[in-house]
CSV table of C-alpha atoms and ligand atoms in Angstrom, one decimal:
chain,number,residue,atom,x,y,z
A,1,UNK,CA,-23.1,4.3,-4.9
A,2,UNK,CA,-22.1,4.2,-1.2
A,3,UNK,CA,-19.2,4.0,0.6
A,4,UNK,CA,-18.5,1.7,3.8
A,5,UNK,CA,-15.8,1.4,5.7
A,6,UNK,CA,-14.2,-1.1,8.5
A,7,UNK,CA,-11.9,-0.1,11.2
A,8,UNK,CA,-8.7,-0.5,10.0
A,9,UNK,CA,-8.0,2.7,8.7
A,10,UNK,CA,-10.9,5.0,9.9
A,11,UNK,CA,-9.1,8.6,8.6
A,12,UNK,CA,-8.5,7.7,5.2
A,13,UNK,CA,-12.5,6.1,4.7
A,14,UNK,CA,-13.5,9.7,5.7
A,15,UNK,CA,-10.9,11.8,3.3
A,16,UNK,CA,-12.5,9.5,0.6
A,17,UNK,CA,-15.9,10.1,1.3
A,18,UNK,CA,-14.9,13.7,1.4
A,19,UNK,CA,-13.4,13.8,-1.7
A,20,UNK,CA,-16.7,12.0,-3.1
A,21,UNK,CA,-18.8,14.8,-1.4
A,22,UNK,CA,-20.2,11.3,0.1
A,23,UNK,CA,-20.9,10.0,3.8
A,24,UNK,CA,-20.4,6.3,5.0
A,25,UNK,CA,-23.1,3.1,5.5
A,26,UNK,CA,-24.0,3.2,9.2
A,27,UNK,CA,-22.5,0.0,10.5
A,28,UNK,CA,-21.8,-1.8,13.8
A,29,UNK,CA,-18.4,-3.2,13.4
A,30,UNK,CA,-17.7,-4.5,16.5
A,31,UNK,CA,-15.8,-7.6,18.8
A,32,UNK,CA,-17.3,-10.4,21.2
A,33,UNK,CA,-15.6,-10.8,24.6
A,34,UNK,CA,-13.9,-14.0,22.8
A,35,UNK,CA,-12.4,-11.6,19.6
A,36,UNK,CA,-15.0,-12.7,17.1
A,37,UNK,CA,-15.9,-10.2,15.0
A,38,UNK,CA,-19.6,-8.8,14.4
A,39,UNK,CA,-20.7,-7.0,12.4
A,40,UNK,CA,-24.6,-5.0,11.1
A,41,UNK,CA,-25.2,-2.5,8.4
A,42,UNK,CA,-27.8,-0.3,9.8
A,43,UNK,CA,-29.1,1.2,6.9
A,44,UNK,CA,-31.1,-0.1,3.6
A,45,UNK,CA,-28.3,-1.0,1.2
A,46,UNK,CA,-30.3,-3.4,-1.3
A,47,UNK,CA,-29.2,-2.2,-5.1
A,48,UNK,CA,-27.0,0.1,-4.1
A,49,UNK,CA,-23.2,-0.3,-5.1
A,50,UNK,CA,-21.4,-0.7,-2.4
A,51,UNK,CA,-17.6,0.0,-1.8
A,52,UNK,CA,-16.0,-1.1,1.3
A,53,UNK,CA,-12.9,0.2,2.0
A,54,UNK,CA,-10.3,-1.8,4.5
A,55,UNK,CA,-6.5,-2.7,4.7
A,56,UNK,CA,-5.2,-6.0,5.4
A,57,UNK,CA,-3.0,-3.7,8.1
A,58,UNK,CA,-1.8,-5.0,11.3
A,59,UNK,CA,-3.9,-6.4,13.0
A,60,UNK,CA,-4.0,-8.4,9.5
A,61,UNK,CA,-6.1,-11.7,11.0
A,62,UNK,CA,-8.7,-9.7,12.4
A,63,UNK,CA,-8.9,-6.7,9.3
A,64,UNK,CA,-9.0,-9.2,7.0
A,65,UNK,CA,-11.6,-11.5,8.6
A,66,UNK,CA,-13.9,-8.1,9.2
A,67,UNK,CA,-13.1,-7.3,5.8
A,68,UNK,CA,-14.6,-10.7,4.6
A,69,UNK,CA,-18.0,-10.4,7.4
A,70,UNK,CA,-18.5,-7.2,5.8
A,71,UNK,CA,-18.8,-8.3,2.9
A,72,UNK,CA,-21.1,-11.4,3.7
A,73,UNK,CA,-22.8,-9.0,5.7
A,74,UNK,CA,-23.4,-6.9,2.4
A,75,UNK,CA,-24.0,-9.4,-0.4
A,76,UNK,CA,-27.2,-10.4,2.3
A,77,UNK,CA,-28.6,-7.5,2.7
A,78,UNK,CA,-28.6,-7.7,-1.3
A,79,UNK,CA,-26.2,-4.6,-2.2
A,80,UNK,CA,-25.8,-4.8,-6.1
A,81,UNK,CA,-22.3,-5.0,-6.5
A,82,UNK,CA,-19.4,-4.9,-4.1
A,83,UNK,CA,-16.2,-3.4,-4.4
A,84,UNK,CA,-13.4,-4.7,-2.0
A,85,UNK,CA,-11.6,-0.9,-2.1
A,86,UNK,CA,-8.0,-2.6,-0.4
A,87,UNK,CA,-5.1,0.4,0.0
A,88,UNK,CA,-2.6,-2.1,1.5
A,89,UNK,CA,-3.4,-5.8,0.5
A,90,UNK,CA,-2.1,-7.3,3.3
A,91,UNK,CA,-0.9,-11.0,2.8
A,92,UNK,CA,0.9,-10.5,-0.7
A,93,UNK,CA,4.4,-10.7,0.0
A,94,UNK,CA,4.2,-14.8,-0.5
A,95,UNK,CA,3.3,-14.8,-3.9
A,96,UNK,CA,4.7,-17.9,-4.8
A,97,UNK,CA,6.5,-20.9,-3.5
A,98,UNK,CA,9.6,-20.2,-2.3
A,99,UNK,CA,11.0,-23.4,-0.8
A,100,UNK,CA,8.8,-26.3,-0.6
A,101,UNK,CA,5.9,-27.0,1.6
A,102,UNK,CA,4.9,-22.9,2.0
A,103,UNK,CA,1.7,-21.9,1.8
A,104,UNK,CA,0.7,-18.8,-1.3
A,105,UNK,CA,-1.1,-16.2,0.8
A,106,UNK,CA,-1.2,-13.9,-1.7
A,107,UNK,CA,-3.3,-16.8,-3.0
A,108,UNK,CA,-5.7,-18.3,-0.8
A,109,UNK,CA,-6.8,-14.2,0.4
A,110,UNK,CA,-7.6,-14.1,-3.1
A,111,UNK,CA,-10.0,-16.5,-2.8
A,112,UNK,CA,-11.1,-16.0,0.3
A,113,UNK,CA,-12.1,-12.2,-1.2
A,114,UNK,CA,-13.9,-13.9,-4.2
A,115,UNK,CA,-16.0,-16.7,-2.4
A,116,UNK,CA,-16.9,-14.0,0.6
A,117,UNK,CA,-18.9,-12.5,-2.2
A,118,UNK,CA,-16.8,-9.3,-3.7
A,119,UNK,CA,-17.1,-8.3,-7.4
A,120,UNK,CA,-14.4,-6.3,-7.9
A,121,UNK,CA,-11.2,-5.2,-6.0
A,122,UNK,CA,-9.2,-1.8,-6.1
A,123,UNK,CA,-6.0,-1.8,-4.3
A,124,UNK,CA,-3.0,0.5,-4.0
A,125,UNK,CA,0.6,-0.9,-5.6
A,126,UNK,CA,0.2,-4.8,-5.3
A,127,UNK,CA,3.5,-6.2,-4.1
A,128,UNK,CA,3.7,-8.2,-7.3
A,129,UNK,CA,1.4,-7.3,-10.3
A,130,UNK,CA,0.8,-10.5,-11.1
A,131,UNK,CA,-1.6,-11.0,-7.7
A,132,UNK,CA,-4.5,-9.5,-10.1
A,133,UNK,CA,-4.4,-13.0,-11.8
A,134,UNK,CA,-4.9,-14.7,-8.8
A,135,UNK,CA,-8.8,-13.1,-9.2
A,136,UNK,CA,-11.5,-14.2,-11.5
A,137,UNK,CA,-12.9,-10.8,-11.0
A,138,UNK,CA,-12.0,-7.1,-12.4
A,139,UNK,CA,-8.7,-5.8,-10.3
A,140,UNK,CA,-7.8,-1.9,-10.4
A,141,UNK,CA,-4.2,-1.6,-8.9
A,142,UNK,CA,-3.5,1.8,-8.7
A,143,UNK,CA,-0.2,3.5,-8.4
A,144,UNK,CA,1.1,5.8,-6.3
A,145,UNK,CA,4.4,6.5,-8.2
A,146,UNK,CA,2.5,10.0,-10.4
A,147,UNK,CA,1.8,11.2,-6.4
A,148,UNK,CA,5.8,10.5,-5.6
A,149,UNK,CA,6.7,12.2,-8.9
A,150,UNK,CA,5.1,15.4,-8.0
A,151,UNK,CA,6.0,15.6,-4.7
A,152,UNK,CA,10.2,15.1,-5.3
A,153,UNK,CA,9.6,17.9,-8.4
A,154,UNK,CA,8.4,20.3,-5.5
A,155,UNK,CA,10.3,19.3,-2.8
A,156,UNK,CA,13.7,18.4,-3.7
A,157,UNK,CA,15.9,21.1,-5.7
A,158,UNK,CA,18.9,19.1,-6.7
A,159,UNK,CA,18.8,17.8,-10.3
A,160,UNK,CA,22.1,15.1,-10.0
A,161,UNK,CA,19.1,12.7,-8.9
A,162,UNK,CA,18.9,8.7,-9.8
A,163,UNK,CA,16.2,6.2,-8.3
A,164,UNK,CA,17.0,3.0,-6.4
A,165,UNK,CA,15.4,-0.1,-6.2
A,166,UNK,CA,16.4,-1.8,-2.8
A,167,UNK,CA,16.0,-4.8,-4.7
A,168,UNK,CA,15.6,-6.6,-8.1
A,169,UNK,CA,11.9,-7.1,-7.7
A,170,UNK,CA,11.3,-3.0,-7.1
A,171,UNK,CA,13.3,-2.9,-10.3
A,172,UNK,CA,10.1,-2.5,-12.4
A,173,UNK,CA,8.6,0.4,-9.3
A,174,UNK,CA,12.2,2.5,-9.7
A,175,UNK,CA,12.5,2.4,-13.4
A,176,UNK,CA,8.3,3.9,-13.8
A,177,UNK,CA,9.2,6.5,-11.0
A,178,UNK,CA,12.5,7.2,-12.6
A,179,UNK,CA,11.2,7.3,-16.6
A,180,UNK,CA,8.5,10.4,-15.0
A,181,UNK,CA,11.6,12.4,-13.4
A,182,UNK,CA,13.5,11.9,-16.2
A,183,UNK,CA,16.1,10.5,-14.5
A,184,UNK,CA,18.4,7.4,-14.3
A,185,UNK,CA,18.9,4.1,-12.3
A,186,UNK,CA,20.5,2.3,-9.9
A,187,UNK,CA,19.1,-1.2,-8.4
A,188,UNK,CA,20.7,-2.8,-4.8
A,189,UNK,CA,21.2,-6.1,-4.8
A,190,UNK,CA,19.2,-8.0,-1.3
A,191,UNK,CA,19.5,-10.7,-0.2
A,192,UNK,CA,17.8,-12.4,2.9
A,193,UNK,CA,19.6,-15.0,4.7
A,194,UNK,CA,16.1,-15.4,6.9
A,195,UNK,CA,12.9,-13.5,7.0
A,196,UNK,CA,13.0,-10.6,8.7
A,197,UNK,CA,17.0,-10.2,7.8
A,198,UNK,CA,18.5,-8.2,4.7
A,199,UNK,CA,21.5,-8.0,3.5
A,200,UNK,CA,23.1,-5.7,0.4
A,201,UNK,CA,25.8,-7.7,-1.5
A,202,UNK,CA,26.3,-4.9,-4.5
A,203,UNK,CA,25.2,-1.8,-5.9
A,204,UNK,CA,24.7,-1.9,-9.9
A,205,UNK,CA,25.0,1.7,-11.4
A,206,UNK,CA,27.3,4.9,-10.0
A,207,UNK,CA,25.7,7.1,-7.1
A,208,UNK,CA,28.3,9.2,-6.3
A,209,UNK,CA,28.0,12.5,-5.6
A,210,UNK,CA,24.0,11.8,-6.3
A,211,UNK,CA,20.8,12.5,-4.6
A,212,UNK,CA,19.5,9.3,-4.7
A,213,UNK,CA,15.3,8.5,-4.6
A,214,UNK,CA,14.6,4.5,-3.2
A,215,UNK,CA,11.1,3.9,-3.7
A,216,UNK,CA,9.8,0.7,-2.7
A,217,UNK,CA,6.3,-1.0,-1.9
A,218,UNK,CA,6.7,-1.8,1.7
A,219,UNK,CA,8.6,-0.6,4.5
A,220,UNK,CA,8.2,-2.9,7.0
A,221,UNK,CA,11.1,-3.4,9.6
A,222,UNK,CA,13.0,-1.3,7.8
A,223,UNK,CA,15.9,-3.4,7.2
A,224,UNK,CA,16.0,-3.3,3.3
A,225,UNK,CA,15.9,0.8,3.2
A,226,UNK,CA,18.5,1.4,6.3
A,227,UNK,CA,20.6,-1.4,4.8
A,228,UNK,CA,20.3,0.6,1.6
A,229,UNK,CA,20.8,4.1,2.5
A,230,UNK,CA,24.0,3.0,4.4
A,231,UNK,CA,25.4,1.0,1.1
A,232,UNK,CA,24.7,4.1,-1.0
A,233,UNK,CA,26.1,6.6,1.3
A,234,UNK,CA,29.2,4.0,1.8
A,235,UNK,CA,29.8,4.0,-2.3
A,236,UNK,CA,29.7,7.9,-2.2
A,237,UNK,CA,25.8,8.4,-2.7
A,238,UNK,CA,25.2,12.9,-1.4
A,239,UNK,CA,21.8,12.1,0.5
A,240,UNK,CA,18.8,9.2,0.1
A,241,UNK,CA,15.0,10.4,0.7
A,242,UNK,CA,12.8,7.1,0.5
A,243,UNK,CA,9.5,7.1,-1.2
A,244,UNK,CA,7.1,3.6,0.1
A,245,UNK,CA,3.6,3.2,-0.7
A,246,UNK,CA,2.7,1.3,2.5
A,247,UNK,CA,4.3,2.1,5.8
A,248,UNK,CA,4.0,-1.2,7.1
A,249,UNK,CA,6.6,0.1,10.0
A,250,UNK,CA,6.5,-3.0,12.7
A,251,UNK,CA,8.3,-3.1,15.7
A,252,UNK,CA,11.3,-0.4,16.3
A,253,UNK,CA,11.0,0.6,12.8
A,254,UNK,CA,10.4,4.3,13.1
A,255,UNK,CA,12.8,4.4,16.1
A,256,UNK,CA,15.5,3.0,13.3
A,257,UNK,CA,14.2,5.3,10.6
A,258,UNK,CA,14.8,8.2,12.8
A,259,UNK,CA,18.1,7.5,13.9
A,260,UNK,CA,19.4,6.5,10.5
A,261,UNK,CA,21.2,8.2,7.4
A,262,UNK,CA,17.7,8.6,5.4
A,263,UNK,CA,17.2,12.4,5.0
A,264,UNK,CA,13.3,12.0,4.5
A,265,UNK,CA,11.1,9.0,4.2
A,266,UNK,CA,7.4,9.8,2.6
A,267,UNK,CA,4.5,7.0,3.2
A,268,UNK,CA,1.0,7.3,2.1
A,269,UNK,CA,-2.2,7.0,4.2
A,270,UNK,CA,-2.8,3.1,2.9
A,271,UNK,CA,-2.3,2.1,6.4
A,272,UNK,CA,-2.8,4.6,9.3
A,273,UNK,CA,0.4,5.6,11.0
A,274,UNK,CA,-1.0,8.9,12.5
A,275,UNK,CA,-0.2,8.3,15.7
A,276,UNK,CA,3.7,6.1,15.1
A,277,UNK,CA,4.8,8.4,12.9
A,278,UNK,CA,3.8,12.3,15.1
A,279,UNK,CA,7.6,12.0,17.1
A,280,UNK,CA,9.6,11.6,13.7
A,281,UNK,CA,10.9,14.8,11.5
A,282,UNK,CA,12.2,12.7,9.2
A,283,UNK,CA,8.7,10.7,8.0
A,284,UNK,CA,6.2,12.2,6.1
A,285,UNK,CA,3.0,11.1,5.2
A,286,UNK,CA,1.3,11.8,1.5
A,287,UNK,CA,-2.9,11.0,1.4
A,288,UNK,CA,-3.8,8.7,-1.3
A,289,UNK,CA,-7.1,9.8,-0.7
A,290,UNK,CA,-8.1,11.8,-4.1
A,291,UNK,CA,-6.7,8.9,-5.8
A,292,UNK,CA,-8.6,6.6,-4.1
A,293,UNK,CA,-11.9,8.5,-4.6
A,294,UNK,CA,-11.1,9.8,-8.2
A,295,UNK,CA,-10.6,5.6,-9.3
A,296,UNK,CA,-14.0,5.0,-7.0
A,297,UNK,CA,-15.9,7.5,-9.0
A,298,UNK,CA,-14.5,6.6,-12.2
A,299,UNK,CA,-15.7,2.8,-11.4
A,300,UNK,CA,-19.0,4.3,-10.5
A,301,UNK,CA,-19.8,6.0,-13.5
A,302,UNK,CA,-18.0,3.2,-15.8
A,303,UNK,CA,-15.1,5.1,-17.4
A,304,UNK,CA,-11.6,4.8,-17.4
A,305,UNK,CA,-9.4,4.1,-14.4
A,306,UNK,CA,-6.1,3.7,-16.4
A,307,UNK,CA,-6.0,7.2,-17.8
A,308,UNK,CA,-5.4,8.5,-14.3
A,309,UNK,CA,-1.6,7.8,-14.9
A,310,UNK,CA,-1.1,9.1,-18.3
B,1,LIG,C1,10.1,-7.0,-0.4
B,1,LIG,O1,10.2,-7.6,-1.4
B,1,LIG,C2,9.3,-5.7,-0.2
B,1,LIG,O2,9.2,-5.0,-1.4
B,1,LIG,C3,10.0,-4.8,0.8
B,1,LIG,O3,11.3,-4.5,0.4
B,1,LIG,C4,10.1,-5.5,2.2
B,1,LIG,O4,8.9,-6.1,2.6
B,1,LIG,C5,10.6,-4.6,3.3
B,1,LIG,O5,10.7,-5.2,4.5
B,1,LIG,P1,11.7,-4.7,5.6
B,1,LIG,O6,11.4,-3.3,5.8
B,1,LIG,O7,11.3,-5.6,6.8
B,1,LIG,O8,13.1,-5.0,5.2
């Protein structure tokens, strides 16, 4: 088994292959003066099985394109098998058509994955579980809601807690984080007049005087977690800490986060915010990393990936 990585998220690659007491394929991942992408695996790879690892992060055109050379590049140099290892699956919010005459992302990345040459995918909270059917091949979507768990039982004292879906979609995320604290639930109810835009119409359940956990899949602008926080705090809620898996963060995000009423927002490493995230106090990041490379060895040695969250 070996362990490749592209450039999107360089720091997490090497915690994995740490955790796996591993090193990573020599490679040549680099750009033409026009922005194609190149890219050369500069060691023997033929039988091995090979994992790349890459996030369909910003820049998602040119992480996912290298994504799908690397893998060309692999299945040629006639690797055995090849995992696509995906911590933020980039891509997946249109799942489905909307309004007429959209494209499905979620959809035609799927494919584009499969006929690139991959023969099995691992990814990190899928922004709708159903995206695993969009593959004809084996899909591992790990979850980082057991990581969460343990980290608000250390952290954060105060039992009067309740989860929070930001929305009716994250209803399934809250309730899973919630049933491991022990704890109930509240859910927000979004809607976007545009994309890009949120707004809160209601709160369903009682948060005064609570601590209240939102945990969502994607922060991105930030708009569905500030808009959030504010409607709890207005209907009484004591303080909101924010658990996301991927920490999307575009634009002026972290300059909102910072300024807002969220007391602490905790991210995982699926996407690499080390340097956005250094100026704020209030955003924490949590590695994924053990997980990663506990699911990677469990797929190596052929035993089970689903009792990691029992
Ligand atoms: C949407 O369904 C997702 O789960 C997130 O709530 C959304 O992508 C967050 O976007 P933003 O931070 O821009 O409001």
């Amino acid at each position: 088994m070996k362990l490749l990585s592209g450039n999107s998220n360089k720091p997490l690659s090497k915690k994995i292959a740490k955790f796996l007491k591993s090193k990573l394929v020599n490679s040549s991942i680099r750009k033409f003066s026009d922005g194609e992408i190149y890219t050369e695996i500069n060691e023997n790879i033929r039988g091995n099985s090979i994992f790349i690892i890459q996030s369909i992060s910003s820049p998602a055109n040119d992480n996912l394109m290298e994504l799908l050379l690397c893998i060309d590049a692999l299945k040629r140099s006639s690797a055995k098998n090849i995992t696509a290892v995906i911590p933020y699956f980039g891509y997946a919010r249109q799942d489905r058509k909307v309004v007429p005459r959209t494209s499905i992302s979620a959809k035609l990345v799927s494919n584009l994955i499969t006929k690139a040459g991959a023969d099995r995918v691992v990814t990190v909270d899928l922004h709708a579980g159903q995206i695993q059917g969009f593959f004809d091949l084996p899909v591992d979507n790990l979850f980082s809601t057991p990581i969460f768990a343990r980290h608000i039982k250390k952290k954060i004292k105060n039992k009067n807690l309740i989860c929070i879906a930001p929305d009716v979609g994250g209803t399934e995320r809250a309730r899973a984080l919630g049933k491991l604290l022990n704890v109930g639930l509240a859910i927000v109810d979004k809607r976007r007049p545009k994309p890009g835009q949120s707004q809160v119409m209601n709160v369903i359940g009682n948060v005064k005087d609570k601590t209240c956990i939102i945990v969502d899949d994607i922060i991105d602008s930030g708009g569905t977690i500030i808009n959030a926080a504010k409607a709890l705090k207005d209907r009484g809620a004591k303080e909101v800490f924010v658990y996301i898996s991927h920490g999307v963060l575009s634009g002026d995000a972290v300059k909102k986060i910072k300024k807002s009423m969220i007391k602490n927002l905790v991210i995982t490493d699926t996407i690499d915010n080390e340097e956005k995230v250094k100026s704020a106090k209030n955003i924490e990041v949590l590695s994924i990393s053990s997980l990663m490379g506990e699911a990677i060895k469990r797929i190596s040695n052929s035993t089970s990936v689903s009792d990691l969250f029992k």
